[in-house]
Coordinates of C-alpha atoms and ligand atoms in Angstrom, one line a residue:
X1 CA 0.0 0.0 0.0
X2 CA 2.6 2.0 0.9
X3 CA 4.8 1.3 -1.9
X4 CA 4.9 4.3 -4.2
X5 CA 6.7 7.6 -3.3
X6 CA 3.5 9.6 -3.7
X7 CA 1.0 8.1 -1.1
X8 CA -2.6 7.0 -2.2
X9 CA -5.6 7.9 -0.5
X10 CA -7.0 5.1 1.7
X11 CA -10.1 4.3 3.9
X12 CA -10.4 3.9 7.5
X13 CA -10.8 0.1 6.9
X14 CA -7.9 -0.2 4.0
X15 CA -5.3 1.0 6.3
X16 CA -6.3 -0.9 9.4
X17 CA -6.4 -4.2 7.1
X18 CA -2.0 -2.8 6.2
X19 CA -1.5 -2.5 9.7
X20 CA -2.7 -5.6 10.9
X21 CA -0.6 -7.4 9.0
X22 CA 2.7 -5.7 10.2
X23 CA 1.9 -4.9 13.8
X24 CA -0.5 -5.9 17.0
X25 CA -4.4 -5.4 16.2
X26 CA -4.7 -3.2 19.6
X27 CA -1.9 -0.9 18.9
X28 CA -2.7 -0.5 15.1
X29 CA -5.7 1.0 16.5
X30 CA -4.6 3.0 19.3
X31 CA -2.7 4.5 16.5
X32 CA -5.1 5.5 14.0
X33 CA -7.2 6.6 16.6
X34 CA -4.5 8.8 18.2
X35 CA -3.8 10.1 14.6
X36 CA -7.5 10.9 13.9
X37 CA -8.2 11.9 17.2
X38 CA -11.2 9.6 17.9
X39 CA -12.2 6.7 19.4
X40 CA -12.7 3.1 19.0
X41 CA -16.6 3.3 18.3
X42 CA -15.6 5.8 15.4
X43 CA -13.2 3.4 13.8
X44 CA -15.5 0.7 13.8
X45 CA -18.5 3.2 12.0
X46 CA -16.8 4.5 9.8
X47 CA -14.7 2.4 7.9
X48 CA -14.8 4.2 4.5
X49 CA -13.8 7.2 5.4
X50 CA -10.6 8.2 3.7
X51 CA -7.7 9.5 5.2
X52 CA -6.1 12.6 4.4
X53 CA -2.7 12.5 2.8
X54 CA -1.2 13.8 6.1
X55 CA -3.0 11.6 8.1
X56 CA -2.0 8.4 6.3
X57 CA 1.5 9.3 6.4
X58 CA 1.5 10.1 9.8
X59 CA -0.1 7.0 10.8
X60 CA 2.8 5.3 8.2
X61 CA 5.3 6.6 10.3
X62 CA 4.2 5.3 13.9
X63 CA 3.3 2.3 12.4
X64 CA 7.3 1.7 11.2
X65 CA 8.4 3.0 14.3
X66 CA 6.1 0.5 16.5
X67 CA 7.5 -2.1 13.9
X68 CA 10.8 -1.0 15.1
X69 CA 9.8 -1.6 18.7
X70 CA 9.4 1.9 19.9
X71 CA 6.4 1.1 22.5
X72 CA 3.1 3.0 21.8
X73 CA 3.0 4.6 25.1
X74 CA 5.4 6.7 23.7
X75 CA 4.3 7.2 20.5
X76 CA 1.3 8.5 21.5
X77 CA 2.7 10.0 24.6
X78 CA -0.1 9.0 26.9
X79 CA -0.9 6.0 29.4
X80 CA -4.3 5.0 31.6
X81 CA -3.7 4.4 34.6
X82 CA -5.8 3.7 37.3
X83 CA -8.6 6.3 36.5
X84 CA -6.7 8.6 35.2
X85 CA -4.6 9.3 31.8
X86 CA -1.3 10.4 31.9
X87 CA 1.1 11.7 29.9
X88 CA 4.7 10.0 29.1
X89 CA 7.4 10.6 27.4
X90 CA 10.8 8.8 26.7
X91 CA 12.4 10.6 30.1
X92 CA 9.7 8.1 32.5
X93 CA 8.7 4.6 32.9
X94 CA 5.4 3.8 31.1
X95 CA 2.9 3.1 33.7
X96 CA 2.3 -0.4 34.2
X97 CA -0.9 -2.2 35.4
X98 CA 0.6 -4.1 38.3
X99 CA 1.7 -0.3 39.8
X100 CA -2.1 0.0 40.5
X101 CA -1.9 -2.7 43.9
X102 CA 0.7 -0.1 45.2
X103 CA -1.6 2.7 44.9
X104 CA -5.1 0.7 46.0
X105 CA -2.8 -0.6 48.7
X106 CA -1.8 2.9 49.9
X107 CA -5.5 4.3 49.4
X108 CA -6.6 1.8 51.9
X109 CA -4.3 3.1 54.2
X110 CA -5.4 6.6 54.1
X111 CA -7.9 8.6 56.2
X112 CA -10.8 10.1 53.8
X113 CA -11.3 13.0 55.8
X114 CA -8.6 14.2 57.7
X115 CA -5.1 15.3 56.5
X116 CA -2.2 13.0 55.7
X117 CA 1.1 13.4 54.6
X118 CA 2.6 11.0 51.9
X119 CA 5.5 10.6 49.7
X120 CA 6.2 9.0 46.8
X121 CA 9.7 8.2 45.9
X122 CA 11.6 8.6 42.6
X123 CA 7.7 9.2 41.2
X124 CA 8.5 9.3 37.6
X125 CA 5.5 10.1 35.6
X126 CA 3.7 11.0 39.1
X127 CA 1.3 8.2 38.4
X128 CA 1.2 7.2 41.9
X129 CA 1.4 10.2 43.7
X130 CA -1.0 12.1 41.2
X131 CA -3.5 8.8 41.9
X132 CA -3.0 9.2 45.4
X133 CA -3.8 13.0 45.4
X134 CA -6.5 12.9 43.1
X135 CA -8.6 10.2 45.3
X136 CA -7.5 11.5 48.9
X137 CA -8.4 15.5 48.3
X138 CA -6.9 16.1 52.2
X139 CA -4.2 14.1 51.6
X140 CA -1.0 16.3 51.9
X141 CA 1.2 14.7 48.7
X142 CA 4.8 15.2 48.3
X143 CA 6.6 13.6 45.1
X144 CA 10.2 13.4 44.1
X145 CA 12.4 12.1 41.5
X146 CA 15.9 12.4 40.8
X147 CA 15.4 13.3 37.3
X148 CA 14.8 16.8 36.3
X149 CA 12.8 15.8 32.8
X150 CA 10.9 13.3 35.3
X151 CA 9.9 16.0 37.6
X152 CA 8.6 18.4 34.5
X153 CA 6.5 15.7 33.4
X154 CA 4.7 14.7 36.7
X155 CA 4.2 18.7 37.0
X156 CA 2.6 18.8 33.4
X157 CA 0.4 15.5 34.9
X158 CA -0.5 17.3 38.3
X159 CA -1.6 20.1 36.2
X160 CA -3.3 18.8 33.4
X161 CA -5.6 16.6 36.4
X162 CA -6.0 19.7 38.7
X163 CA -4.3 18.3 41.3
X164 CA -3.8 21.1 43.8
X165 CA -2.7 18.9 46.9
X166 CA 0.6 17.6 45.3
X167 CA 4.2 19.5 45.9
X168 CA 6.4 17.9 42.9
X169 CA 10.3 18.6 44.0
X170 CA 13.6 17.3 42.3
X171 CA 16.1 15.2 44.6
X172 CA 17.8 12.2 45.1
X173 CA 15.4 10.1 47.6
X174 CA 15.2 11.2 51.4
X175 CA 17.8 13.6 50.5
X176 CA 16.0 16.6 50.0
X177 CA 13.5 15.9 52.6
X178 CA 15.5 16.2 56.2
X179 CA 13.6 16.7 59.1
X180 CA 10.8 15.7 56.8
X181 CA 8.5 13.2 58.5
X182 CA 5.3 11.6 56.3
X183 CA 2.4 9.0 57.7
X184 CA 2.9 7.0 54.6
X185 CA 5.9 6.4 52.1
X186 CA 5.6 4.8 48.8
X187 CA 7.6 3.5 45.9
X188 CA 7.9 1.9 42.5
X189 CA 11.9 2.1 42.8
X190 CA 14.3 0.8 39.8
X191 CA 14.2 -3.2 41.0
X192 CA 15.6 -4.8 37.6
X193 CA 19.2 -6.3 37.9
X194 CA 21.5 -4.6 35.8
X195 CA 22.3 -8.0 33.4
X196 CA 18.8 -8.8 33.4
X197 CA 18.7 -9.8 29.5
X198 CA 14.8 -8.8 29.9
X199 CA 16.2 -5.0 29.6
X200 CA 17.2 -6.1 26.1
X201 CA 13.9 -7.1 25.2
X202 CA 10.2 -5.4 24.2
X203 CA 9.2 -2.3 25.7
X204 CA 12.3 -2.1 28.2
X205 CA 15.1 -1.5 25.5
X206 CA 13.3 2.6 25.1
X207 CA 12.7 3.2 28.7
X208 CA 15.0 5.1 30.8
X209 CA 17.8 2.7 32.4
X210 CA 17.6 5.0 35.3
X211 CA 14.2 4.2 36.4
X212 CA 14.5 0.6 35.7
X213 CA 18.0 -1.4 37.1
X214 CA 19.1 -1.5 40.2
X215 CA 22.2 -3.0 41.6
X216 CA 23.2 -5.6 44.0
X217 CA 20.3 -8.0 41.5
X218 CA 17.8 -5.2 42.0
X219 CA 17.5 -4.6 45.1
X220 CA 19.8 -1.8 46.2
X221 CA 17.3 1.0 46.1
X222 CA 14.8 -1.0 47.7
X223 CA 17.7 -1.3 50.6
X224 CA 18.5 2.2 50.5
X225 CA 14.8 3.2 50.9
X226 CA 14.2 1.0 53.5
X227 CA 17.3 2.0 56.0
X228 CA 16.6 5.6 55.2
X229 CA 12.9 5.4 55.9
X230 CA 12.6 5.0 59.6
X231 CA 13.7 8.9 60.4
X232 CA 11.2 10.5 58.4
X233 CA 8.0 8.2 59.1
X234 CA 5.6 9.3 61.8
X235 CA 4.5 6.2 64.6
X236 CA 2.1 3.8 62.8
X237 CA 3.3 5.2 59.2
X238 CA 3.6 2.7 56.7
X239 CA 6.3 2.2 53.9
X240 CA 4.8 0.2 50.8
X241 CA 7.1 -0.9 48.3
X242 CA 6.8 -2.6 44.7
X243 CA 9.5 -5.1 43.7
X244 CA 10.4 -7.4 41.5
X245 CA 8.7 -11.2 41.3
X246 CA 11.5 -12.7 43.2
X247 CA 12.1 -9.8 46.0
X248 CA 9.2 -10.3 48.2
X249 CA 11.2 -12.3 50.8
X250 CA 14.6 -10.2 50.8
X251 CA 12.6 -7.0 51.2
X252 CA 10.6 -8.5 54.1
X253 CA 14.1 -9.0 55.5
X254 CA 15.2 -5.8 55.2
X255 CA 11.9 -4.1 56.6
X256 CA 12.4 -6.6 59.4
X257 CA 16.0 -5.4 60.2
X258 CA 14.7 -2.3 60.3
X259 CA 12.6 -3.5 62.9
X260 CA 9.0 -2.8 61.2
X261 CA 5.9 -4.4 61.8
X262 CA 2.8 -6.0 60.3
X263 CA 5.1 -6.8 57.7
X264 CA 3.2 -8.0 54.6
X265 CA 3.6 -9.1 51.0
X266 CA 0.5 -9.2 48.4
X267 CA 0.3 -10.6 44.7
X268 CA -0.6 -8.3 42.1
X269 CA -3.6 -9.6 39.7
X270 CA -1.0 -11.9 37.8
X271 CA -0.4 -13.7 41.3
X272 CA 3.0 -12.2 41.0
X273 CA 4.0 -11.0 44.9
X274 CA 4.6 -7.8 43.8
X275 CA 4.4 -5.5 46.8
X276 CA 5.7 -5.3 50.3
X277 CA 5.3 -3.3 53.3
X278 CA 5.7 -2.6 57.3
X279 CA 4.7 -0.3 59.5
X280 CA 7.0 1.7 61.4
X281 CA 6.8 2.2 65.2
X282 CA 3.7 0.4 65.8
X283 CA 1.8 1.2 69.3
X284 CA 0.9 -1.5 71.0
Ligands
LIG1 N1 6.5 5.9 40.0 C1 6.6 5.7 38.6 C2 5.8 4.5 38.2 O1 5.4 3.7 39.0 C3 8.0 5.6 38.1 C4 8.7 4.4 38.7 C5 10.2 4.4 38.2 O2 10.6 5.2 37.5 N2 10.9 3.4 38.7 O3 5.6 4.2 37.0

């Protein structure tokens, strides 16, 4: 179809029947409906529609860059997540489903009416902490990352939601934060081993190496969260953690030598343990 120098003019249904045939069904049509701007319903009533000669070629070129791998979070520089849609660019992880335990698992452990002060850590996108915000209006949220491309984009988020109960700040974990002292702590820190041949594979090989690998196999953010934590958590805060499928038990060790309690791990909806947690300084 695409053969000739000078591009033909095609239908809705011509182009979709090209695509399919070079790359996944679901993101051929996330495509043409980002390119079109319109939704899935409108695709599937009007199938003879023809395309403009821009809009065919700019649909041509996502489709060869999603044939080149380039994941379609960021071709289309947005993600769902949870309720919400963000947007993403190459500088942040793309939102990922599993994240969503983390953030139900923090929402059940914060008040609905009176104030609360949590932190996210190394927030990326600000999925989490935007989340959190949006759905706990008295909830006093503080977000940081380390990058400073990061930190514009979680602003742009924050904004674009109307989250007013979010303070977005660049720095490199706790360090920013001293004297700082939340009721809950989260984080979806970098947890992949720095060898893992999965960073060579699918979506991984365009995101950011600095928001995915960790070292010591993964875990030495995870560690350096947790020993950091206990100084700026009020009594009964909690610290919730994601981590890799293989993690849960090390990072129950570490919250333990930290001497936390209710220690917990939970599968996410794959049945892959996938979060951990404690609380600190537990009454009794
Ligand atoms: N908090 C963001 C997310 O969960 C970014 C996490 C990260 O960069 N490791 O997607």
């Amino acid at each position: 179809m695409f053969g000739n120098d000078k591009l033909q003019l095609v239908t809705i249904a011509q182009i979709l029947r090209w695509a399919y045939q070079n790359i996944d069904r679901i993101d051929a049509r996330i495509l043409l409906e980002y390119v079109l701007q319109v939704n899935h319903a409108f695709l599937l009533t009007h199938p003879d529609q023809v395309l403009s000669s821009t809009e065919s070629e700019c649909f041509y070129q996502l489709v060869i860059q999603r044939i080149e791998g380039m994941p379609v979070a960021y071709l289309t520089n947005e993600r769902a997540f949870y309720d919400l849609v963000f947007n993403v660019t190459t500088a942040v992880l793309i939102p990922r489903p599993e994240t969503e335990l983390l953030v139900d698992l923090a929402l059940a452990r914060i008040p609905i009416n009176e104030t609360c002060r949590v932190l996210d850590l190394g927030t990326g996108s600000g999925i989490i902490a935007v989340t959190i915000a949006k759905h706990r209006p008295c909830a006093n949220v503080v977000a940081i990352d380390l990058s400073v491309d990061a930190v514009s984009i979680a602003r742009i988020n924050a904004n674009k939601l109307d989250i007013n109960n979010i303070s977005i700040i660049q720095g490199d974990w706790f360090n920013g934060l001293i004297g700082e002292k939340f009721d809950l702590v989260v984080s979806n820190p970098p947890y992949i081993a720095v060898h893992d041949p999965h960073l060579e594979q699918g979506d991984l090989r365009f995101e950011p190496r600095i928001a995915l690998t960790s070292d010591d196999d993964g875990l030495a953010c995870i560690r350096d969260i947790i020993r950091a934590a206990p100084i700026h958590l009020h009594p009964d805060a909690w610290l919730l953690l994601e981590h890799g499928y293989n993690q849960a038990a090390a990072c129950r060790q570490l919250l333990i030598d930290e001497s936390f309690s209710n220690i917990f791990s939970q599968p996410d909806l794959a049945g892959i343990i996938r979060v951990s947690g404690g609380q600190y300084n537990c009454s009794p």
